[in-house]
Steps between C-alpha positions, in 0.01 A plus 500: 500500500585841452603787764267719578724859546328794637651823414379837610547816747567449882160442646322376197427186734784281315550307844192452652331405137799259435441307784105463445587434137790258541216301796234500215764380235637191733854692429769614743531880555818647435551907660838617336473736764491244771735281362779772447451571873541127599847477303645820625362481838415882550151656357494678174466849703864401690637420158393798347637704792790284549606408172313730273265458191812335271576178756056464554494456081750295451342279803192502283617414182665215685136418646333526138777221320447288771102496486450499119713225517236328626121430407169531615523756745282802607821757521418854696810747372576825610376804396834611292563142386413609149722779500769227387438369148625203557307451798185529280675271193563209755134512715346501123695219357379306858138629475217749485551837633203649646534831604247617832438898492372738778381878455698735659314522805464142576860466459595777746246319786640162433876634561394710791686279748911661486780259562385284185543699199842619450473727203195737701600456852743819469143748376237652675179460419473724199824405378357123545279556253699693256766205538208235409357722255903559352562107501187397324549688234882386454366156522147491330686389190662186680147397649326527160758263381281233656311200339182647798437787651244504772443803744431427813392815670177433568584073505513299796794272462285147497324726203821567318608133537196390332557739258813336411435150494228582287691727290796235496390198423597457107877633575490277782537155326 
């Protein structure tokens, strides 16, 4: 079977859909994010702050050979995963990319919580927002790249995973 790669802007729901996908597709879950943390042993904010943006990227593309190496997976990436076109060549050769989108707003409520999010933990509120807004539009390119789009603003994540199966199930096979 064929990965299952979600793409798309921090808090787009790429974890928390993965997992619900991944259960309803009898697949393991694989969270780049989670499983760069596990083999360097410090959090992606410590790495960032620590190491800096550089070291956290090459960490990733490590994380992205390693899982489209493998097959029939429900992989969560990062938001700036597709920033690296090879990144994007490799989870495409593996898979389908399906690329979860947010409005602005729904974005900014969803990354509320500081300590987690790296590239808009240094801004204040309004600057949080122009960061988001900034970002989106550098990467709205890279997310329309995918095979799916599906916005999940007003989506609970059980309703996005449904989404996808459905949506899914030719590349799938």
């Amino acid at each position: 079977m064929k990965n299952v790669v979600l793409i798309g802007f921090m808090g787009t729901g790429k974890s928390s859909v993965g997992r619900l996908l991944a259960m309803r597709l009898g697949c393991a879950f694989h969270d780049l994010d989670k499983k760069i943390e596990e083999t360097c042993g410090i959090s992606i904010p410590q790495m960032f702050a620590q190491h800096g943006e550089p070291y956290f990227r090459a960490r990733e593309k490590e994380a992205v050979r390693a899982a489209a190496a493998r097959s029939g997976l429900v992989i969560a990436t990062g938001g700036g995963t597709v920033k690296d076109a090879e990144n994007v060549a490799l989870l495409r050769s593996s898979g389908i990319l399906v690329a979860l989108t947010a409005d602005v707003d729904t974005i900014l409520c969803r990354t509320a919580a500081r300590g987690a999010r790296p590239v808009l933990d240094g801004a204040d509120a309004g600057d949080r927002r122009a960061a988001v807004v900034r970002l989106l539009e550098e990467r709205r390119a890279l997310y329309e790249g995918a095979d799916i789009a599906v916005d999940t603003s007003c989506r609970s994540p059980l309703e996005v995973a449904e989404y996808i199966v459905q949506a899914t199930r030719i590349w799938r096979k």
